[in-house]
CSV table of N, CA, C and O in Angstrom, one decimal:
chain,number,residue,atom,x,y,z
A,912,PHE,N,55.3,-13.0,15.6
A,912,PHE,CA,55.7,-12.5,16.9
A,912,PHE,C,57.0,-11.6,16.7
A,912,PHE,O,57.1,-10.5,17.3
A,913,LYS,N,57.8,-12.0,15.8
A,913,LYS,CA,59.1,-11.2,15.5
A,913,LYS,C,58.7,-9.8,15.0
A,913,LYS,O,59.3,-8.8,15.3
A,914,ARG,N,57.7,-9.9,14.1
A,914,ARG,CA,57.3,-8.5,13.5
A,914,ARG,C,56.7,-7.7,14.5
A,914,ARG,O,56.9,-6.4,14.5
A,915,TYR,N,56.0,-8.2,15.5
A,915,TYR,CA,55.4,-7.3,16.6
A,915,TYR,C,56.5,-6.7,17.5
A,915,TYR,O,56.5,-5.6,17.8
A,916,ILE,N,57.5,-7.5,17.8
A,916,ILE,CA,58.7,-7.0,18.6
A,916,ILE,C,59.3,-5.8,17.8
A,916,ILE,O,59.7,-4.8,18.5
A,917,ILE,N,59.5,-6.0,16.5
A,917,ILE,CA,60.1,-4.9,15.7
A,917,ILE,C,59.3,-3.7,15.8
A,917,ILE,O,59.7,-2.5,16.0
A,918,LEU,N,57.9,-3.7,15.6
A,918,LEU,CA,57.1,-2.6,15.7
A,918,LEU,C,57.1,-2.0,17.1
A,918,LEU,O,57.1,-0.8,17.2
A,919,LYS,N,57.0,-2.9,18.0
A,919,LYS,CA,57.0,-2.4,19.4
A,919,LYS,C,58.4,-1.7,19.7
A,919,LYS,O,58.4,-0.7,20.4
A,920,GLY,N,59.5,-2.2,19.1
A,920,GLY,CA,60.7,-1.5,19.3
A,920,GLY,C,60.8,-0.1,18.7
A,920,GLY,O,61.4,0.8,19.3
A,921,PHE,N,60.2,0.1,17.6
A,921,PHE,CA,60.1,1.4,17.0
A,921,PHE,C,59.3,2.4,17.9
A,921,PHE,O,59.7,3.5,18.0
A,922,ALA,N,58.2,1.9,18.4
A,922,ALA,CA,57.4,2.7,19.3
A,922,ALA,C,58.2,3.1,20.6
A,922,ALA,O,58.1,4.2,21.0
A,923,CYS,N,58.9,2.1,21.2
A,923,CYS,CA,59.6,2.3,22.4
A,923,CYS,C,60.9,3.2,22.1
A,923,CYS,O,61.1,4.1,22.9
A,924,LEU,N,61.4,3.1,20.9
A,924,LEU,CA,62.5,4.0,20.5
A,924,LEU,C,62.0,5.4,20.5
A,924,LEU,O,62.7,6.3,20.9
A,925,GLY,N,60.9,5.7,19.8
A,925,GLY,CA,60.3,7.0,19.7
A,925,GLY,C,60.0,7.6,21.2
A,925,GLY,O,60.3,8.7,21.4
A,926,TYR,N,59.5,6.7,22.0
A,926,TYR,CA,59.3,7.1,23.4
A,926,TYR,C,60.5,7.5,24.1
A,926,TYR,O,60.6,8.6,24.8
A,927,GLY,N,61.5,6.6,24.0
A,927,GLY,CA,62.8,6.9,24.7
A,927,GLY,C,63.5,8.2,24.2
A,927,GLY,O,64.0,9.0,25.0
A,928,VAL,N,63.5,8.5,22.9
A,928,VAL,CA,64.0,9.6,22.3
A,928,VAL,C,63.2,10.9,22.8
A,928,VAL,O,63.8,11.9,23.3
A,929,CYS,N,62.0,10.8,22.8
A,929,CYS,CA,61.2,11.9,23.3
A,929,CYS,C,61.4,12.2,24.7
A,929,CYS,O,61.4,13.4,25.1
A,930,VAL,N,61.5,11.2,25.6
A,930,VAL,CA,61.7,11.3,27.1
A,930,VAL,C,63.1,12.0,27.2
A,930,VAL,O,63.3,13.0,27.9
A,931,GLY,N,64.1,11.5,26.5
A,931,GLY,CA,65.4,12.1,26.6
A,931,GLY,C,65.5,13.6,26.1
A,931,GLY,O,66.1,14.4,26.8
A,932,ALA,N,64.7,13.9,25.0
A,932,ALA,CA,64.6,15.3,24.6
A,932,ALA,C,63.9,16.2,25.6
A,932,ALA,O,64.3,17.3,25.8
A,933,LEU,N,62.9,15.6,26.1
A,933,LEU,CA,62.1,16.4,27.1
A,933,LEU,C,62.9,16.7,28.3
A,933,LEU,O,62.9,17.8,28.8
A,934,LEU,N,63.6,15.8,28.9
A,934,LEU,CA,64.5,16.0,30.0
A,934,LEU,C,65.6,16.9,29.7
A,934,LEU,O,66.1,17.7,30.5
A,935,HIS,N,66.2,16.7,28.5
A,935,HIS,CA,67.3,17.6,28.1
A,935,HIS,C,66.7,19.1,28.0
A,935,HIS,O,67.4,20.1,28.4
A,936,ALA,N,65.5,19.3,27.5
A,936,ALA,CA,64.9,20.6,27.3
A,936,ALA,C,64.7,21.2,28.7
A,936,ALA,O,64.8,22.5,28.9
A,937,LEU,N,64.4,20.3,29.7
A,937,LEU,CA,64.2,20.8,31.1
A,937,LEU,C,65.5,20.9,31.9
A,937,LEU,O,65.5,21.2,33.1
A,938,SER,N,66.7,20.7,31.2
A,938,SER,CA,68.0,20.9,31.8
A,938,SER,C,68.2,19.9,32.9
A,938,SER,O,68.9,20.1,33.9
A,939,VAL,N,67.7,18.7,32.7
A,939,VAL,CA,67.9,17.6,33.7
A,939,VAL,C,69.2,16.8,33.3
A,939,VAL,O,69.4,16.5,32.2
A,940,ASP,N,70.1,16.6,34.4
A,940,ASP,CA,71.2,15.9,34.2
A,940,ASP,C,70.9,14.4,33.8
A,940,ASP,O,69.9,13.9,34.2
A,941,LEU,N,71.7,13.8,33.0
A,941,LEU,CA,71.6,12.4,32.7
A,941,LEU,C,70.4,12.2,31.8
A,941,LEU,O,69.8,11.1,31.8
A,942,ALA,N,69.9,13.1,31.0
A,942,ALA,CA,68.7,13.1,30.2
A,942,ALA,C,68.9,11.9,29.2
A,942,ALA,O,67.9,11.1,29.0
A,943,ALA,N,70.0,11.8,28.6
A,943,ALA,CA,70.2,10.7,27.6
A,943,ALA,C,70.1,9.3,28.3
A,943,ALA,O,69.5,8.3,27.7
A,944,ALA,N,70.7,9.2,29.5
A,944,ALA,CA,70.5,7.9,30.2
A,944,ALA,C,69.1,7.6,30.6
A,944,ALA,O,68.6,6.4,30.5
A,945,PHE,N,68.4,8.6,30.9
A,945,PHE,CA,67.0,8.4,31.3
A,945,PHE,C,66.1,8.0,30.1
A,945,PHE,O,65.2,7.3,30.1
A,946,GLY,N,66.5,8.6,28.9
A,946,GLY,CA,65.9,8.3,27.7
A,946,GLY,C,66.1,6.8,27.2
A,946,GLY,O,65.2,6.2,26.9
A,947,LEU,N,67.3,6.4,27.5
A,947,LEU,CA,67.7,5.0,27.2
A,947,LEU,C,67.0,4.0,28.1
A,947,LEU,O,66.4,3.0,27.6
A,948,ALA,N,66.9,4.5,29.4
A,948,ALA,CA,66.1,3.6,30.4
A,948,ALA,C,64.6,3.6,30.0
A,948,ALA,O,64.0,2.4,30.1
A,949,ALA,N,64.1,4.7,29.6
A,949,ALA,CA,62.7,4.7,29.2
A,949,ALA,C,62.5,3.8,28.0
A,949,ALA,O,61.5,3.0,27.9
A,950,PHE,N,63.5,3.8,27.0
A,950,PHE,CA,63.3,2.9,25.9
A,950,PHE,C,63.3,1.4,26.3
A,950,PHE,O,62.5,0.7,25.9
A,951,LEU,N,64.3,1.1,27.2
A,951,LEU,CA,64.4,-0.4,27.5
A,951,LEU,C,63.2,-0.7,28.4
A,951,LEU,O,62.7,-1.9,28.3
A,952,LEU,N,62.9,0.1,29.4
A,952,LEU,CA,61.8,-0.3,30.3
A,952,LEU,C,60.4,-0.3,29.5
A,952,LEU,O,59.4,-0.9,30.2
A,953,SER,N,60.3,0.4,28.5
A,953,SER,CA,59.0,0.4,27.7
A,953,SER,C,58.6,-1.0,27.3
A,953,SER,O,57.4,-1.3,27.0
A,954,PHE,N,59.6,-1.9,27.2
A,954,PHE,CA,59.2,-3.3,26.8
A,954,PHE,C,58.5,-4.1,27.9
A,954,PHE,O,57.9,-5.1,27.6
A,955,VAL,N,58.7,-3.6,29.1
A,955,VAL,CA,58.0,-4.2,30.3
A,955,VAL,C,56.7,-3.7,30.4
A,955,VAL,O,56.5,-2.5,30.8
A,956,PRO,N,55.6,-4.5,30.4
A,956,PRO,CA,54.2,-3.9,30.4
A,956,PRO,C,54.0,-3.3,31.8
A,956,PRO,O,54.3,-3.9,32.7
A,957,GLU,N,53.3,-2.1,31.8
A,957,GLU,CA,52.8,-1.4,32.9
A,957,GLU,C,53.9,-1.0,33.9
A,957,GLU,O,54.0,0.1,34.1
A,958,VAL,N,54.6,-1.9,34.4
A,958,VAL,CA,55.5,-1.6,35.5
A,958,VAL,C,56.7,-0.9,35.0
A,958,VAL,O,57.3,0.1,35.6
A,959,GLY,N,57.2,-1.3,33.7
A,959,GLY,CA,58.4,-0.6,33.3
A,959,GLY,C,58.2,0.9,33.0
A,959,GLY,O,59.1,1.7,33.3
A,960,SER,N,57.0,1.3,32.5
A,960,SER,CA,56.9,2.8,32.3
A,960,SER,C,56.7,3.5,33.6
A,960,SER,O,57.2,4.7,33.7
A,961,ILE,N,56.2,2.9,34.6
A,961,ILE,CA,56.1,3.6,35.9
A,961,ILE,C,57.6,3.7,36.5
A,961,ILE,O,57.9,4.8,37.0
A,962,VAL,N,58.4,2.7,36.3
A,962,VAL,CA,59.8,2.7,36.8
A,962,VAL,C,60.5,3.8,36.1
A,962,VAL,O,61.3,4.7,36.7
A,963,ALA,N,60.4,3.9,34.7
A,963,ALA,CA,61.0,4.9,33.9
A,963,ALA,C,60.6,6.3,34.3
A,963,ALA,O,61.3,7.2,34.2
A,964,LEU,N,59.4,6.4,34.7
A,964,LEU,CA,58.8,7.7,35.1
A,964,LEU,C,59.4,8.2,36.4
A,964,LEU,O,59.6,9.4,36.6
A,965,LEU,N,59.6,7.3,37.3
A,965,LEU,CA,60.2,7.6,38.6
A,965,LEU,C,61.7,7.8,38.7
A,965,LEU,O,62.2,8.4,39.6
A,966,LEU,N,62.4,7.2,37.8
A,966,LEU,CA,63.9,7.3,37.8
A,966,LEU,C,64.5,8.7,37.8
A,966,LEU,O,65.4,8.9,38.6
A,967,PRO,N,64.0,9.6,37.1
A,967,PRO,CA,64.6,10.9,37.1
A,967,PRO,C,64.2,11.7,38.3
A,967,PRO,O,64.8,12.9,38.6
A,968,ALA,N,63.2,11.3,39.1
A,968,ALA,CA,62.8,12.2,40.2
A,968,ALA,C,63.9,12.6,41.2
A,968,ALA,O,63.9,13.8,41.6
A,969,PRO,N,64.7,11.6,41.7
A,969,PRO,CA,65.8,12.1,42.7
A,969,PRO,C,66.7,13.1,42.1
A,969,PRO,O,67.1,14.0,42.6
A,970,VAL,N,67.0,12.8,40.8
A,970,VAL,CA,68.0,13.7,40.1
A,970,VAL,C,67.5,15.2,40.0
A,970,VAL,O,68.1,16.1,40.2
A,971,ILE,N,66.1,15.2,39.6
A,971,ILE,CA,65.5,16.5,39.5
A,971,ILE,C,65.4,17.1,40.9
A,971,ILE,O,65.7,18.4,41.0
A,972,LEU,N,64.9,16.4,41.8
A,972,LEU,CA,64.6,17.1,43.2
A,972,LEU,C,65.9,17.6,43.8
A,972,LEU,O,65.8,18.6,44.5
A,973,PHE,N,67.0,16.9,43.7
A,973,PHE,CA,68.2,17.2,44.4
A,973,PHE,C,69.2,18.0,43.6
A,973,PHE,O,70.3,18.2,43.9
A,974,ASP,N,68.7,18.4,42.4
A,974,ASP,CA,69.7,19.3,41.5
A,974,ASP,C,69.5,20.8,41.9
A,974,ASP,O,68.4,21.4,41.8
A,975,SER,N,70.6,21.4,42.5
A,975,SER,CA,70.6,22.7,43.0
A,975,SER,C,70.6,23.7,41.9
A,975,SER,O,70.5,24.9,42.2
A,976,ARG,N,70.9,23.2,40.6
A,976,ARG,CA,71.1,24.2,39.6
A,976,ARG,C,69.6,24.6,39.0
A,976,ARG,O,69.5,25.7,38.4
A,977,LEU,N,68.7,23.8,39.3
A,977,LEU,CA,67.3,24.1,38.7
A,977,LEU,C,66.7,25.1,39.7
A,977,LEU,O,66.8,25.1,40.9
A,978,GLU,N,65.9,26.1,39.0
A,978,GLU,CA,65.3,27.2,39.8
A,978,GLU,C,64.2,26.7,40.7
A,978,GLU,O,64.0,27.1,41.8
A,979,SER,N,63.4,25.7,40.1
A,979,SER,CA,62.3,25.3,40.8
A,979,SER,C,62.2,23.7,40.7
A,979,SER,O,61.5,23.3,39.7
A,980,PRO,N,62.9,22.9,41.4
A,980,PRO,CA,62.9,21.5,41.2
A,980,PRO,C,61.5,20.8,41.3
A,980,PRO,O,61.2,19.9,40.5
A,981,ALA,N,60.6,21.3,42.2
A,981,ALA,CA,59.3,20.7,42.3
A,981,ALA,C,58.5,21.0,41.0
A,981,ALA,O,57.8,20.0,40.6
A,982,ALA,N,58.6,22.1,40.5
A,982,ALA,CA,57.8,22.4,39.2
A,982,ALA,C,58.4,21.7,38.1
A,982,ALA,O,57.7,21.2,37.2
A,983,THR,N,59.7,21.5,38.0
A,983,THR,CA,60.4,20.8,36.9
A,983,THR,C,60.0,19.3,37.1
A,983,THR,O,59.6,18.7,36.1
A,984,LEU,N,59.9,18.7,38.3
A,984,LEU,CA,59.5,17.5,38.4
A,984,LEU,C,58.0,17.2,38.0
A,984,LEU,O,57.6,16.3,37.4
A,985,THR,N,57.2,18.2,38.3
A,985,THR,CA,55.7,18.1,38.0
A,985,THR,C,55.6,18.1,36.4
A,985,THR,O,54.9,17.3,35.9
A,986,VAL,N,56.3,19.1,35.8
A,986,VAL,CA,56.2,19.1,34.3
A,986,VAL,C,56.8,17.9,33.7
A,986,VAL,O,56.2,17.3,32.8
A,987,ALA,N,57.9,17.4,34.2
A,987,ALA,CA,58.5,16.2,33.6
A,987,ALA,C,57.6,15.0,33.8
A,987,ALA,O,57.5,14.2,32.8
A,988,THR,N,57.0,14.8,34.9
A,988,THR,CA,56.1,13.7,35.2
A,988,THR,C,54.9,13.7,34.3
A,988,THR,O,54.5,12.8,33.7
A,989,ALA,N,54.2,15.0,34.2
A,989,ALA,CA,53.1,15.1,33.4
A,989,ALA,C,53.4,14.9,31.9
A,989,ALA,O,52.6,14.2,31.3
A,990,ALA,N,54.5,15.4,31.5
A,990,ALA,CA,54.8,15.2,30.1
A,990,ALA,C,55.1,13.8,29.7
A,990,ALA,O,54.8,13.3,28.7
A,991,GLN,N,55.8,13.1,30.7
A,991,GLN,CA,56.1,11.6,30.4
A,991,GLN,C,54.8,10.8,30.4
A,991,GLN,O,54.8,9.9,29.6
A,992,LEU,N,53.9,11.2,31.3
A,992,LEU,CA,52.6,10.5,31.3
A,992,LEU,C,51.9,10.7,30.0
A,992,LEU,O,51.3,9.7,29.4
A,993,GLY,N,52.0,11.9,29.5
A,993,GLY,CA,51.3,12.3,28.2
A,993,GLY,C,52.0,11.5,27.0
A,993,GLY,O,51.4,10.9,26.2
A,994,LEU,N,53.4,11.5,27.0
A,994,LEU,CA,54.1,10.8,25.9
A,994,LEU,C,53.8,9.3,26.1
A,994,LEU,O,53.5,8.7,25.0
A,995,LYS,N,53.8,8.7,27.2
A,995,LYS,CA,53.5,7.2,27.3
A,995,LYS,C,52.1,7.0,26.9
A,995,LYS,O,51.9,5.9,26.1
A,996,PHE,N,51.1,7.8,27.2
A,996,PHE,CA,49.8,7.6,26.6
A,996,PHE,C,49.6,7.6,25.1
A,996,PHE,O,49.1,6.8,24.5
A,997,VAL,N,50.4,8.7,24.6
A,997,VAL,CA,50.4,8.8,23.1
A,997,VAL,C,51.1,7.6,22.4
A,997,VAL,O,50.5,7.0,21.5
A,998,PHE,N,52.2,7.3,23.0
A,998,PHE,CA,53.0,6.2,22.3
A,998,PHE,C,52.3,4.8,22.5
A,998,PHE,O,52.4,4.0,21.5
A,999,ALA,N,51.8,4.6,23.6
A,999,ALA,CA,51.2,3.3,23.9
A,999,ALA,C,49.8,3.1,23.2
A,999,ALA,O,49.5,2.0,22.7
A,1000,ASN,N,49.0,4.1,23.2
A,1000,ASN,CA,47.6,4.0,22.8
A,1000,ASN,C,47.4,4.5,21.4
A,1000,ASN,O,46.3,4.3,20.8
A,1001,VAL,N,48.3,5.3,20.8
A,1001,VAL,CA,48.1,5.8,19.5
A,1001,VAL,C,49.2,5.3,18.5
A,1001,VAL,O,48.9,4.6,17.6
A,1002,VAL,N,50.5,5.6,18.8
A,1002,VAL,CA,51.5,5.3,17.8
A,1002,VAL,C,51.6,3.8,17.7
A,1002,VAL,O,51.7,3.2,16.5
A,1003,GLU,N,51.7,3.1,18.8
A,1003,GLU,CA,51.9,1.6,18.7
A,1003,GLU,C,50.8,0.9,18.0
A,1003,GLU,O,50.9,0.1,17.2
A,1004,VAL,N,49.6,1.4,18.4
A,1004,VAL,CA,48.3,0.8,17.7
A,1004,VAL,C,48.3,1.1,16.3
A,1004,VAL,O,48.0,0.1,15.5
A,1005,LYS,N,48.6,2.3,15.9
A,1005,LYS,CA,48.7,2.6,14.4
A,1005,LYS,C,49.7,1.8,13.7
A,1005,LYS,O,49.4,1.4,12.5
A,1006,LEU,N,50.9,1.6,14.3
A,1006,LEU,CA,52.0,0.8,13.6
A,1006,LEU,C,51.5,-0.6,13.4
A,1006,LEU,O,51.7,-1.2,12.4
A,1007,VAL,N,50.9,-1.2,14.5
A,1007,VAL,CA,50.4,-2.6,14.3
A,1007,VAL,C,49.2,-2.6,13.3
A,1007,VAL,O,49.1,-3.6,12.5
A,1008,GLU,N,48.4,-1.6,13.4
A,1008,GLU,CA,47.1,-1.7,12.6
A,1008,GLU,C,47.6,-1.5,11.0
A,1008,GLU,O,46.9,-2.1,10.2
A,1009,ALA,N,48.6,-0.7,10.8
A,1009,ALA,CA,49.0,-0.5,9.4
A,1009,ALA,C,49.7,-1.6,8.8
A,1009,ALA,O,49.9,-1.7,7.5
A,1010,ASP,N,50.2,-2.5,9.6
A,1010,ASP,CA,51.0,-3.7,9.1
A,1010,ASP,C,50.1,-4.8,8.6
A,1010,ASP,O,49.2,-5.3,9.3
A,1011,GLN,N,50.1,-5.2,7.3
A,1011,GLN,CA,49.2,-6.1,6.8
A,1011,GLN,C,49.4,-7.5,7.4
A,1011,GLN,O,48.5,-8.3,7.5
A,1012,LEU,N,50.6,-7.9,7.8
A,1012,LEU,CA,50.8,-9.2,8.4
A,1012,LEU,C,50.2,-9.3,9.8
A,1012,LEU,O,49.9,-10.3,10.3
A,1013,MET,N,49.9,-8.1,10.5
A,1013,MET,CA,49.4,-8.1,11.8
A,1013,MET,C,48.0,-7.9,11.9
A,1013,MET,O,47.4,-8.0,13.0
A,1014,LYS,N,47.3,-7.8,10.8
A,1014,LYS,CA,45.9,-7.7,10.7
A,1014,LYS,C,45.2,-8.9,11.3
A,1014,LYS,O,45.5,-10.1,11.0
A,1015,MET,N,44.2,-8.7,12.1
A,1015,MET,CA,43.4,-9.7,12.8
A,1015,MET,C,42.0,-9.4,12.5
A,1015,MET,O,41.5,-8.2,12.5
A,1016,HIS,N,41.1,-10.4,12.5
A,1016,HIS,CA,39.7,-10.2,12.5
A,1016,HIS,C,39.2,-9.6,13.8
A,1016,HIS,O,39.7,-10.0,14.8
A,1017,PRO,N,38.3,-8.5,13.8
A,1017,PRO,CA,37.9,-7.9,15.0
A,1017,PRO,C,37.3,-8.8,16.1
A,1017,PRO,O,37.3,-8.5,17.2
A,1018,VAL,N,36.7,-9.9,15.7
A,1018,VAL,CA,36.2,-10.8,16.6
A,1018,VAL,C,37.1,-11.6,17.4
A,1018,VAL,O,37.0,-12.0,18.6
A,1019,ILE,N,38.4,-11.9,16.9
A,1019,ILE,CA,39.4,-12.6,17.5
A,1019,ILE,C,40.0,-11.9,18.7
A,1019,ILE,O,40.3,-10.8,18.6
């Protein structure tokens, strides 16, 4: 169990860093805080990633510095969905699959 949490932590850390970098690239305020929130909320199955996805929405929509807040929100949401899909269904699975201690028989 401890080994799984460590591997899950690495996947969540990667997701959080990517979300923070994505939001920073889109010039969203508090990008690092949203990346940290995405990292922490990724440990909560299903609901956590949805909450992390919705957290930056008000900041993006009400930011007068952005040229097109609606387009920025659409890009941020779509990119976060894509990142979550990749990290949950590819990266995390490959990390667990590559670990010899986590190997299980396919029937179990």
